[in-house]
Amino acid sequence: MQSSLQIKNLQLYRKGELLLSLDEQIAGGEILTIMGPSGSGKSSLLNWLTGILPNGFTAIGEVWLNDENVSHLPTHLRHIGVLYQDALLFSHLSVAGNIAFAMPKSNKKQRREKIEQALAQVGLAGMGDRHPDNLSGGQQARVALLRTLLSAPKAILLDEPFSKLDTQLRVDTRQLVFEQIRTHKLPAIMVTHDYSDAEAANGKVIHLDL
């Protein structure tokens, strides 16, 4: 079945005022980019998609994932992965432990093999037992990506995940993330301020206004 993320007739309100309207469908492997100034509703859109819209915001509309309406499901049952600006790795867990934390439960040995294989694919072979605080920013970003991908999401949201990386690292990490999204055929929505991110995503771009 072709994977897809659909936003149906969304009207997002902040304190009773219409913040944004959206009606979009993103196919597996496609990346929809959302750009706009602070306060235009970018982060609120991601919060709505994951089911954590804060107080003061209300929304009308539906989230559909692979022909299933997930609008009323709690966050952990929506199977929507999120990559943030910060890697948000757990300091009390190893690299492998961070990745395993979000994985579906299965045979421990099989999970470890899957983690080692995934680490090797992103240039982190043999680093499963390392402490995340001893990794570079780029390495932490790759671990965060693997944690998201191996949680078996049906869609992925990118909340400016490259903004804190220096220029060359940003290019390399972005390329890796987009390649993984296309390989796994995941529908994706990216929020960014950077036009080079939008160009690299090579998909539809929506500009929000205040």
XYZ file of N, CA, C and O in Angstrom:
840
model
N 0.839 -1.196 0.000
C 0.000 0.000 0.000
C 0.878 1.252 0.000
O 1.839 1.336 0.750
N 0.553 2.203 -0.843
C 1.287 3.465 -0.910
C 1.060 4.257 0.377
O -0.071 4.528 0.759
N 2.148 4.608 1.069
C 1.994 5.371 2.310
C 1.704 6.828 1.982
O 2.171 7.356 0.970
N 0.919 7.467 2.838
C 0.606 8.887 2.623
C 0.174 9.525 3.941
O -0.332 8.860 4.845
N 0.419 10.822 4.017
C -0.043 11.642 5.139
C -0.954 12.702 4.555
O -0.563 13.418 3.628
N -2.161 12.784 5.085
C -3.128 13.742 4.542
C -3.635 14.661 5.649
O -4.026 14.204 6.727
N -3.584 15.943 5.360
C -4.172 16.957 6.240
C -5.468 17.403 5.581
O -5.450 18.016 4.501
N -6.591 17.069 6.199
C -7.887 17.345 5.590
C -8.550 18.552 6.238
O -8.883 18.548 7.427
N -8.705 19.602 5.447
C -9.508 20.773 5.836
C -9.123 21.332 7.210
O -9.977 21.624 8.037
N -7.824 21.492 7.427
C -7.371 22.027 8.708
C -7.612 23.526 8.794
O -7.262 24.284 7.888
N -8.203 23.936 9.905
C -8.278 25.344 10.276
C -7.763 25.436 11.708
O -8.362 24.888 12.634
N -6.620 26.101 11.860
C -5.955 26.178 13.156
C -6.141 27.578 13.730
O -5.858 28.574 13.065
N -6.628 27.626 14.962
C -6.941 28.910 15.612
C -6.057 29.134 16.837
O -5.751 28.186 17.571
N -5.658 30.409 17.015
C -4.958 30.804 18.242
C -5.811 31.848 18.940
O -6.051 32.927 18.395
N -6.295 31.495 20.119
C -7.175 32.377 20.902
C -8.340 32.879 20.057
O -8.690 34.066 20.068
N -8.924 31.958 19.283
C -10.122 32.276 18.510
C -9.871 32.891 17.148
O -10.787 33.032 16.348
N -8.608 33.275 16.867
C -8.290 33.876 15.565
C -7.665 32.828 14.650
O -6.796 32.064 15.063
N -8.104 32.824 13.377
C -7.588 31.849 12.421
C -6.098 32.098 12.173
O -5.699 33.187 11.782
N -5.298 31.056 12.423
C -3.855 31.155 12.253
C -3.437 30.639 10.877
O -2.630 31.253 10.184
N -3.998 29.498 10.483
C -3.681 28.956 9.157
C -4.750 27.968 8.709
O -5.453 27.379 9.519
N -4.866 27.817 7.388
C -5.739 26.815 6.771
C -4.874 25.953 5.866
O -3.997 26.469 5.169
N -5.125 24.656 5.871
C -4.288 23.751 5.088
C -5.079 22.539 4.649
O -5.890 21.997 5.405
N -4.842 22.119 3.420
C -5.457 20.910 2.878
C -4.416 20.289 1.947
O -4.258 20.732 0.818
N -3.686 19.299 2.452
C -2.551 18.764 1.707
C -2.483 17.248 1.818
O -2.892 16.672 2.830
N -1.910 16.617 0.783
C -1.610 15.195 0.839
C -0.155 14.988 0.431
O 0.275 15.482 -0.609
N 0.589 14.261 1.288
C 2.005 14.012 1.028
C 2.198 12.512 0.839
O 1.850 11.718 1.727
N 2.717 12.114 -0.301
C 2.936 10.692 -0.585
C 4.225 10.220 0.080
O 5.083 11.020 0.467
N 4.377 8.905 0.200
C 5.582 8.337 0.782
C 6.825 8.741 0.002
O 6.848 8.644 -1.228
N 7.850 9.219 0.707
C 9.082 9.658 0.061
C 9.082 11.125 -0.328
O 10.115 11.654 -0.731
N 7.934 11.798 -0.212
C 7.845 13.234 -0.526
C 8.055 14.063 0.734
O 7.726 13.623 1.842
N 8.593 15.278 0.549
C 8.826 16.180 1.670
C 8.127 17.505 1.381
O 8.469 18.200 0.417
N 7.140 17.837 2.195
C 6.457 19.126 2.104
C 7.183 20.090 3.037
O 7.372 19.791 4.213
N 7.611 21.235 2.510
C 8.319 22.226 3.321
C 7.374 23.362 3.702
O 6.669 23.903 2.852
N 7.387 23.705 4.993
C 6.591 24.824 5.507
C 7.552 25.913 5.960
O 8.410 25.677 6.808
N 7.421 27.110 5.371
C 8.272 28.240 5.740
C 7.397 29.389 6.223
O 6.230 29.501 5.835
N 7.979 30.245 7.056
C 7.236 31.401 7.538
C 7.900 31.979 8.764
O 8.712 31.317 9.422
N 7.575 33.221 9.105
C 8.191 33.871 10.272
C 7.717 33.236 11.574
O 6.726 32.505 11.606
N 8.437 33.523 12.659
C 8.024 33.045 13.977
C 6.625 33.569 14.287
O 6.313 34.734 14.031
N 5.788 32.689 14.822
C 4.423 33.086 15.154
C 3.416 32.827 14.050
O 2.223 33.105 14.208
N 3.889 32.279 12.909
C 2.971 32.054 11.780
C 2.238 30.706 11.874
O 1.347 30.426 11.084
N 2.651 29.865 12.834
C 1.920 28.622 13.055
C 2.645 27.352 12.656
O 2.063 26.266 12.686
N 3.938 27.468 12.307
C 4.687 26.283 11.850
C 4.748 25.197 12.935
O 4.398 24.048 12.697
N 5.225 25.586 14.114
C 5.359 24.608 15.200
C 3.990 24.131 15.686
O 3.832 22.966 16.062
N 3.020 25.026 15.666
C 1.658 24.641 16.092
C 1.077 23.591 15.151
O 0.355 22.685 15.592
N 1.408 23.690 13.868
C 0.960 22.685 12.900
C 1.535 21.316 13.267
O 0.809 20.309 13.281
N 2.838 21.266 13.585
C 3.465 20.005 13.965
C 2.865 19.469 15.263
O 2.645 18.265 15.408
N 2.598 20.379 16.209
C 1.966 19.964 17.467
C 0.591 19.346 17.218
O 0.228 18.347 17.834
N -0.158 19.951 16.314
C -1.491 19.414 15.990
C -1.372 18.027 15.359
O -2.129 17.114 15.705
N -0.418 17.865 14.458
C -0.240 16.577 13.782
C 0.107 15.463 14.768
O -0.296 14.316 14.587
N 0.852 15.803 15.820
C 1.256 14.790 16.793
C 0.296 14.694 17.976
O 0.489 13.859 18.857
N -0.714 15.550 17.988
C -1.729 15.449 19.041
C -1.362 16.137 20.333
O -1.866 15.777 21.404
N -0.483 17.141 20.275
C -0.077 17.843 21.502
C -0.268 19.357 21.349
O 0.582 20.150 21.748
N -1.383 19.757 20.779
C -1.676 21.189 20.603
C -1.823 21.850 21.977
O -2.621 21.393 22.802
N -1.044 22.899 22.260
C -1.085 23.504 23.609
C -2.350 24.316 23.863
O -3.123 24.608 22.942
N -2.534 24.679 25.127
C -3.673 25.519 25.514
C -3.630 26.842 24.755
O -2.554 27.382 24.494
N -4.799 27.342 24.397
C -4.886 28.583 23.636
C -5.045 28.350 22.150
O -5.355 29.269 21.393
N -4.811 27.109 21.719
C -4.956 26.740 20.308
C -6.102 25.740 20.152
O -6.275 24.845 20.982
N -6.865 25.908 19.097
C -7.904 24.930 18.757
C -7.809 24.650 17.256
O -7.241 25.448 16.499
N -8.341 23.509 16.848
C -8.238 23.136 15.440
C -9.465 22.370 14.983
O -10.061 21.602 15.738
N -9.832 22.609 13.726
C -10.842 21.819 13.037
C -10.117 21.145 11.875
O -9.319 21.778 11.184
N -10.374 19.886 11.654
C -9.711 19.176 10.563
C -9.307 17.780 10.991
O -9.495 17.390 12.149
N -8.737 17.030 10.068
C -8.398 15.635 10.332
C -6.991 15.302 9.825
O -6.528 15.853 8.819
N -6.332 14.381 10.540
C -5.046 13.829 10.114
C -5.296 12.386 9.664
O -5.804 11.574 10.439
N -4.940 12.082 8.415
C -5.082 10.722 7.893
C -3.712 10.157 7.570
O -2.903 10.817 6.915
N -3.451 8.945 8.038
C -2.197 8.261 7.765
C -2.512 6.923 7.122
O -3.185 6.079 7.719
N -2.052 6.760 5.893
C -2.293 5.504 5.174
C -3.773 5.108 5.213
O -4.133 3.981 5.573
N -4.636 6.079 4.869
C -6.089 5.861 4.781
C -6.743 5.556 6.129
O -7.840 5.003 6.179
N -6.068 5.931 7.230
C -6.665 5.773 8.560
C -6.723 7.146 9.233
O -5.727 7.871 9.280
N -7.885 7.485 9.765
C -8.051 8.746 10.478
C -7.448 8.590 11.877
O -7.957 7.835 12.701
N -6.341 9.309 12.145
C -5.671 9.196 13.447
C -5.900 10.439 14.307
O -5.269 10.606 15.356
N -6.812 11.297 13.886
C -7.015 12.591 14.541
C -7.320 12.485 16.028
O -6.962 13.368 16.810
N -8.006 11.429 16.410
C -8.443 11.319 17.805
C -7.598 10.321 18.605
O -7.916 10.025 19.753
N -6.536 9.828 17.992
C -5.664 8.900 18.702
C -4.666 9.664 19.569
O -4.247 10.771 19.224
N -4.255 9.087 20.715
C -3.198 9.729 21.511
C -1.872 9.718 20.749
O -1.679 8.924 19.819
N -0.974 10.583 21.167
C 0.295 10.777 20.462
C 1.031 9.470 20.179
O 1.488 9.234 19.055
N 1.155 8.599 21.173
C 1.988 7.400 21.024
C 1.382 6.363 20.086
O 2.071 5.432 19.670
N 0.111 6.529 19.735
C -0.527 5.587 18.813
C -0.617 6.117 17.381
O -1.097 5.419 16.495
N -0.142 7.317 17.159
C -0.217 7.901 15.811
C 0.925 7.430 14.909
O 0.836 7.528 13.691
N 2.020 6.982 15.490
C 3.186 6.506 14.735
C 3.743 7.597 13.809
O 4.065 7.350 12.655
N 3.821 8.820 14.359
C 4.432 9.936 13.635
C 5.733 10.294 14.346
O 5.735 10.691 15.509
N 6.868 10.115 13.648
C 8.169 10.425 14.230
C 8.513 11.897 14.059
O 8.071 12.539 13.098
N 9.287 12.436 14.990
C 9.682 13.850 14.920
C 11.189 13.981 15.140
O 11.742 13.385 16.068
N 11.837 14.757 14.272
C 13.239 15.149 14.460
C 13.264 16.630 14.818
O 12.740 17.458 14.070
N 13.891 16.956 15.963
C 13.908 18.333 16.450
C 15.252 19.004 16.182
O 16.191 18.377 15.695
N 15.357 20.295 16.551
C 16.620 21.035 16.426
C 17.721 20.355 17.227
O 18.858 20.261 16.786
N 17.374 19.907 18.430
C 18.328 19.222 19.297
C 18.118 17.713 19.195
O 16.991 17.247 19.008
N 19.203 16.960 19.347
C 19.113 15.501 19.222
C 18.271 14.886 20.344
O 17.636 13.848 20.157
N 18.282 15.542 21.534
C 17.479 15.082 22.680
C 17.771 13.629 23.037
O 16.871 12.830 23.284
N 19.055 13.286 23.077
C 19.455 11.931 23.449
C 19.510 11.814 24.978
O 19.827 12.774 25.678
N 19.211 10.624 25.483
C 19.231 10.376 26.923
C 20.673 10.146 27.386
O 21.351 9.239 26.909
N 21.129 10.938 28.348
C 22.505 10.826 28.833
C 22.751 9.541 29.619
O 23.880 9.080 29.729
N 21.694 8.974 30.185
C 21.881 7.767 31.006
C 21.871 6.489 30.167
O 22.024 5.391 30.702
N 21.702 6.627 28.850
C 21.696 5.464 27.967
C 22.841 5.554 26.959
O 23.268 6.648 26.591
N 23.315 4.402 26.516
C 24.319 4.357 25.450
C 23.673 4.747 24.124
O 22.451 4.935 24.045
N 24.487 4.844 23.083
C 23.965 5.121 21.737
C 22.940 4.058 21.354
O 21.820 4.369 20.920
N 23.303 2.776 21.536
C 22.375 1.682 21.208
C 21.127 1.738 22.078
O 20.013 1.490 21.609
N 21.308 2.093 23.352
C 20.174 2.198 24.266
C 19.204 3.289 23.854
O 17.978 3.131 23.963
N 19.740 4.409 23.364
C 18.887 5.496 22.881
C 18.047 5.046 21.692
O 16.858 5.353 21.621
N 18.675 4.319 20.772
C 17.955 3.864 19.580
C 16.923 2.808 19.956
O 15.781 2.833 19.498
N 17.317 1.867 20.834
C 16.424 0.770 21.233
C 15.216 1.273 21.999
O 14.143 0.652 21.970
N 15.363 2.421 22.673
C 14.297 2.964 23.528
C 12.975 3.104 22.774
O 11.902 2.853 23.323
N 13.054 3.517 21.514
C 11.835 3.793 20.747
C 11.424 2.645 19.831
O 10.385 2.724 19.175
N 12.228 1.579 19.797
C 11.931 0.491 18.859
C 10.782 -0.385 19.347
O 10.600 -0.559 20.547
N 10.002 -0.936 18.398
C 8.974 -1.907 18.790
C 9.627 -3.085 19.508
O 10.744 -3.480 19.184
N 8.930 -3.619 20.501
C 9.476 -4.731 21.282
C 9.673 -5.962 20.398
O 8.818 -6.311 19.602
N 10.838 -6.590 20.548
C 11.134 -7.809 19.789
C 12.288 -8.515 20.494
O 12.732 -8.093 21.564
N 12.784 -9.575 19.899
C 13.920 -10.311 20.431
C 15.116 -9.371 20.643
O 15.485 -8.612 19.749
N 15.704 -9.424 21.839
C 16.771 -8.489 22.203
C 17.967 -8.593 21.257
O 18.538 -7.577 20.829
N 18.342 -9.818 20.905
C 19.480 -10.034 20.011
C 19.187 -9.477 18.618
O 20.038 -8.836 17.992
N 17.950 -9.691 18.134
C 17.562 -9.176 16.814
C 17.587 -7.652 16.793
O 18.029 -7.034 15.820
N 17.123 -7.051 17.894
C 17.132 -5.588 17.976
C 18.565 -5.062 17.949
O 18.862 -4.074 17.269
N 19.459 -5.720 18.683
C 20.851 -5.283 18.724
C 21.484 -5.384 17.338
O 22.211 -4.478 16.900
N 21.203 -6.474 16.627
C 21.744 -6.649 15.270
C 21.221 -5.565 14.327
O 21.959 -5.028 13.497
N 19.935 -5.258 14.486
C 19.316 -4.224 13.641
C 19.951 -2.862 13.910
O 20.202 -2.068 12.993
N 20.226 -2.587 15.184
C 20.847 -1.313 15.568
C 22.263 -1.222 15.005
O 22.658 -0.202 14.435
N 23.043 -2.293 15.149
C 24.419 -2.295 14.643
C 24.446 -2.100 13.123
O 25.289 -1.380 12.582
N 23.514 -2.738 12.446
C 23.421 -2.612 10.993
C 23.085 -1.174 10.598
O 23.684 -0.601 9.682
N 22.144 -0.575 11.312
C 21.729 0.799 11.021
C 22.856 1.781 11.304
O 23.094 2.717 10.530
N 23.586 1.570 12.404
C 24.721 2.440 12.726
C 25.774 2.391 11.628
O 26.328 3.423 11.237
N 26.045 1.191 11.125
C 27.031 1.041 10.051
C 26.593 1.779 8.792
O 27.418 2.373 8.083
N 25.297 1.788 8.524
C 24.771 2.446 7.312
C 24.956 3.956 7.336
O 24.994 4.594 6.293
N 25.046 4.531 8.549
C 25.200 5.991 8.634
C 26.602 6.381 9.119
O 26.819 7.484 9.625
N 27.574 5.452 8.978
C 28.953 5.769 9.303
C 29.289 5.764 10.775
O 30.266 6.394 11.206
N 28.493 5.052 11.589
C 28.735 4.993 13.029
C 28.976 3.558 13.495
O 28.627 3.184 14.615
N 29.585 2.762 12.644
C 29.825 1.351 12.964
C 30.615 1.208 14.263
O 31.581 1.935 14.501
N 30.168 0.302 15.137
C 30.872 0.010 16.377
C 30.680 1.021 17.485
O 31.341 0.960 18.522
N 29.789 1.983 17.296
C 29.604 3.037 18.304
C 28.403 2.791 19.222
O 28.020 3.666 19.990
N 27.816 1.605 19.149
C 26.613 1.322 19.939
C 26.802 1.483 21.430
O 25.870 1.882 22.148
N 28.002 1.186 21.934
C 28.240 1.249 23.377
C 28.798 2.601 23.828
O 29.056 2.808 25.019
N 28.975 3.505 22.887
C 29.501 4.841 23.236
C 28.478 5.635 24.034
O 27.273 5.434 23.921
N 28.978 6.598 24.822
C 28.096 7.517 25.545
C 27.725 8.657 24.594
O 28.605 9.220 23.945
N 26.442 9.011 24.496
C 26.036 10.037 23.514
C 26.703 11.394 23.719
O 26.915 12.137 22.767
N 27.083 11.712 24.984
C 27.721 13.007 25.249
C 29.124 13.083 24.637
O 29.691 14.163 24.505
N 29.680 11.925 24.276
C 31.022 11.900 23.678
C 30.993 11.957 22.153
O 32.037 11.837 21.507
N 29.810 12.130 21.584
C 29.677 12.207 20.130
C 29.687 13.662 19.678
O 29.315 14.570 20.423
N 30.081 13.880 18.432
C 30.007 15.223 17.849
C 28.540 15.563 17.552
O 27.666 14.691 17.591
N 28.291 16.830 17.229
C 26.926 17.248 16.910
C 26.340 16.482 15.732
O 25.176 16.088 15.745
N 27.179 16.254 14.717
C 26.709 15.526 13.542
C 26.408 14.072 13.859
O 25.435 13.500 13.352
N 27.247 13.464 14.714
C 27.012 12.072 15.108
C 25.735 11.960 15.945
O 24.942 11.028 15.776
N 25.522 12.912 16.831
C 24.299 12.905 17.642
C 23.058 13.040 16.748
O 22.042 12.380 16.983
N 23.171 13.874 15.718
C 22.043 14.053 14.794
C 21.718 12.746 14.076
O 20.540 12.413 13.852
N 22.761 11.974 13.739
C 22.531 10.695 13.056
C 21.909 9.664 13.999
O 21.049 8.890 13.588
N 22.321 9.675 15.258
C 21.715 8.766 16.234
C 20.232 9.119 16.425
O 19.379 8.232 16.493
N 19.941 10.413 16.502
C 18.544 10.850 16.645
C 17.714 10.397 15.443
O 16.564 9.970 15.586
N 18.312 10.474 14.251
C 17.613 10.024 13.035
C 17.326 8.530 13.112
O 16.200 8.095 12.822
N 18.318 7.732 13.526
C 18.117 6.282 13.618
C 17.060 5.946 14.666
O 16.256 5.031 14.477
N 17.081 6.670 15.782
C 16.068 6.421 16.819
C 14.669 6.639 16.250
O 13.746 5.875 16.528
N 14.521 7.673 15.438
C 13.222 7.956 14.841
C 12.850 6.892 13.809
O 11.741 6.355 13.825
N 13.782 6.557 12.925
C 13.489 5.600 11.854
C 13.198 4.199 12.392
O 12.294 3.516 11.922
N 13.968 3.760 13.398
C 13.795 2.408 13.910
C 12.598 2.280 14.855
O 12.262 1.177 15.288
N 11.948 3.400 15.151
C 10.685 3.335 15.904
C 9.527 2.950 14.982
O 8.382 2.852 15.418
N 9.845 2.732 13.698
C 8.873 2.318 12.673
C 7.732 3.319 12.498
O 6.555 2.957 12.568
N 8.068 4.603 12.249
C 7.002 5.595 12.048
C 6.328 5.419 10.693
O 6.900 4.833 9.769
N 5.096 5.932 10.598
C 4.380 5.913 9.323
C 4.546 7.243 8.586
O 4.219 7.359 7.407
N 5.027 8.246 9.309
C 5.327 9.566 8.731
C 6.361 10.222 9.621
O 6.574 9.804 10.764
N 7.027 11.248 9.099
C 8.079 11.907 9.886
C 7.952 13.425 9.748
O 7.663 13.945 8.670
N 8.134 14.120 10.862
C 8.097 15.579 10.894
C 9.492 16.090 11.223
O 10.167 15.545 12.103
N 9.918 17.122 10.526
C 11.257 17.696 10.718
C 11.098 19.126 11.229
O 10.675 20.016 10.493
N 11.424 19.330 12.502
C 11.254 20.648 13.123
C 12.607 21.358 13.172
O 13.308 21.352 14.180
N 13.001 21.940 12.036
C 14.291 22.625 11.883
C 15.462 21.791 12.424
O 16.288 22.301 13.196
N 15.573 20.530 12.022
C 16.591 19.658 12.623
C 18.021 19.967 12.204
O 18.951 19.414 12.787
N 18.207 20.834 11.219
C 19.570 21.119 10.736
C 20.057 22.498 11.170
O 21.180 22.880 10.868
N 19.231 23.240 11.880
C 19.512 24.665 12.122
C 20.724 24.913 13.018
O 21.326 25.978 12.964
N 21.095 23.940 13.851
C 22.214 24.161 14.774
C 23.522 23.560 14.273
O 24.520 23.548 14.983
N 23.508 23.046 13.038
C 24.712 22.442 12.469
C 25.438 23.456 11.588
O 24.801 24.289 10.939
N 26.778 23.364 11.561
C 27.515 24.284 10.688
C 27.274 23.897 9.224
O 26.721 22.845 8.926
N 27.702 24.742 8.312
C 27.277 24.657 6.910
C 27.511 23.303 6.267
O 26.580 22.683 5.739
N 28.746 22.781 6.319
C 29.031 21.512 5.643
C 28.329 20.351 6.320
O 27.788 19.456 5.660
N 28.301 20.381 7.644
C 27.623 19.324 8.398
C 26.123 19.356 8.118
O 25.466 18.314 8.015
N 25.598 20.559 7.957
C 24.177 20.718 7.636
C 23.865 20.055 6.297
O 22.895 19.315 6.170
N 24.711 20.301 5.305
C 24.508 19.730 3.969
C 24.551 18.202 4.023
O 23.677 17.515 3.485
N 25.563 17.660 4.700
C 25.740 16.207 4.766
C 24.598 15.538 5.535
O 24.065 14.504 5.111
N 24.245 16.117 6.686
C 23.185 15.531 7.525
C 21.839 15.604 6.812
O 21.055 14.647 6.829
N 21.595 16.735 6.178
C 20.328 16.916 5.440
C 20.205 15.884 4.325
O 19.143 15.269 4.149
N 21.297 15.678 3.601
C 21.278 14.701 2.514
C 20.971 13.304 3.052
O 20.174 12.560 2.481
N 21.594 12.958 4.175
C 21.367 11.649 4.790
C 19.903 11.491 5.215
O 19.273 10.465 4.946
N 19.368 12.514 5.880
C 17.979 12.450 6.352
C 17.011 12.297 5.181
O 16.112 11.441 5.201
N 17.209 13.104 4.146
C 16.295 13.040 2.991
C 16.413 11.698 2.261
O 15.414 11.146 1.803
N 17.636 11.175 2.168
C 17.826 9.854 1.541
C 17.076 8.778 2.314
O 16.426 7.905 1.719
N 17.142 8.847 3.645
C 16.465 7.847 4.479
C 14.942 7.956 4.346
O 14.235 6.950 4.301
N 14.445 9.179 4.275
C 13.005 9.389 4.099
C 12.537 8.770 2.781
O 11.503 8.098 2.720
N 13.335 8.967 1.732
C 12.951 8.426 0.417
C 13.123 6.904 0.372
O 12.294 6.200 -0.205
N 14.185 6.399 0.991
C 14.410 4.954 1.023
C 13.278 4.238 1.759
O 12.791 3.192 1.317
N 12.863 4.808 2.881
C 11.798 4.198 3.691
C 10.401 4.575 3.180
O 9.404 4.132 3.751
N 10.378 5.437 2.128
C 9.102 5.882 1.533
C 8.148 6.465 2.586
O 6.956 6.141 2.634
N 8.699 7.350 3.421
C 7.906 8.001 4.461
C 7.429 9.367 3.985
O 8.224 10.150 3.453
N 6.149 9.689 4.154
C 5.712 11.067 3.906
C 6.301 11.963 4.988
O 6.358 11.575 6.164
N 6.778 13.149 4.598
C 7.466 14.018 5.561
C 7.016 15.467 5.410
O 6.719 15.929 4.308
N 6.995 16.158 6.550
C 6.749 17.603 6.565
C 7.918 18.246 7.297
O 8.269 17.844 8.409
N 8.539 19.238 6.659
C 9.681 19.934 7.253
C 9.347 21.397 7.493
O 8.839 22.085 6.602
N 9.630 21.860 8.708
C 9.522 23.267 9.059
C 10.933 23.843 9.058
O 11.843 23.268 9.662
N 11.137 24.949 8.348
C 12.479 25.533 8.280
C 12.414 27.024 7.972
O 11.409 27.520 7.459
N 13.508 27.731 8.308
C 13.684 29.135 7.909
C 14.663 29.234 6.737
O 14.851 30.309 6.181
N 15.289 28.113 6.389
C 16.410 28.129 5.458
C 15.974 27.682 4.055
O 15.505 26.569 3.871
N 16.167 28.554 3.081
C 15.756 28.239 1.703
C 16.553 27.076 1.115
O 16.056 26.351 0.257
N 17.811 26.899 1.580
C 18.600 25.783 1.054
C 17.999 24.442 1.487
O 18.078 23.450 0.763
N 17.374 24.408 2.676
C 16.664 23.197 3.111
C 15.523 22.892 2.151
O 15.326 21.747 1.732
N 14.756 23.928 1.822
C 13.604 23.765 0.929
C 14.037 23.294 -0.456
O 13.418 22.405 -1.050
N 15.129 23.861 -0.953
C 15.645 23.454 -2.269
C 16.082 21.997 -2.262
O 15.794 21.237 -3.183
N 16.787 21.604 -1.198
C 17.301 20.233 -1.102
C 16.164 19.221 -0.962
O 16.280 18.084 -1.425
N 15.067 19.640 -0.337
C 13.918 18.739 -0.155
C 13.253 18.422 -1.487
O 12.629 17.369 -1.650
N 13.367 19.373 -2.431
C 12.873 19.147 -3.793
C 11.395 18.750 -3.830
O 10.983 17.837 -4.547
N 10.601 19.450 -3.023
C 9.160 19.184 -2.992
C 8.385 20.481 -2.935
O 8.941 21.569 -3.141
N 7.116 20.380 -2.646
C 6.258 21.561 -2.553
C 6.661 22.411 -1.355
O 7.025 21.891 -0.302
N 6.602 23.732 -1.518
C 6.913 24.664 -0.442
C 5.689 25.540 -0.176
O 5.117 26.102 -1.101
N 5.304 25.633 1.093
C 4.177 26.484 1.509
C 4.736 27.596 2.382
O 5.465 27.336 3.348
N 4.413 28.847 2.048
C 4.843 30.000 2.839
C 3.675 30.489 3.692
O 2.597 30.805 3.164
N 3.892 30.545 5.006
C 2.870 31.044 5.914
C 3.144 32.515 6.217
O 4.291 32.938 6.325
N 2.084 33.271 6.363
C 2.208 34.700 6.722
C 1.674 34.929 8.121
O 0.875 34.156 8.635
N 2.137 36.011 8.731
C 1.593 36.407 10.024
C 0.224 37.050 9.858
O -0.040 37.689 8.852
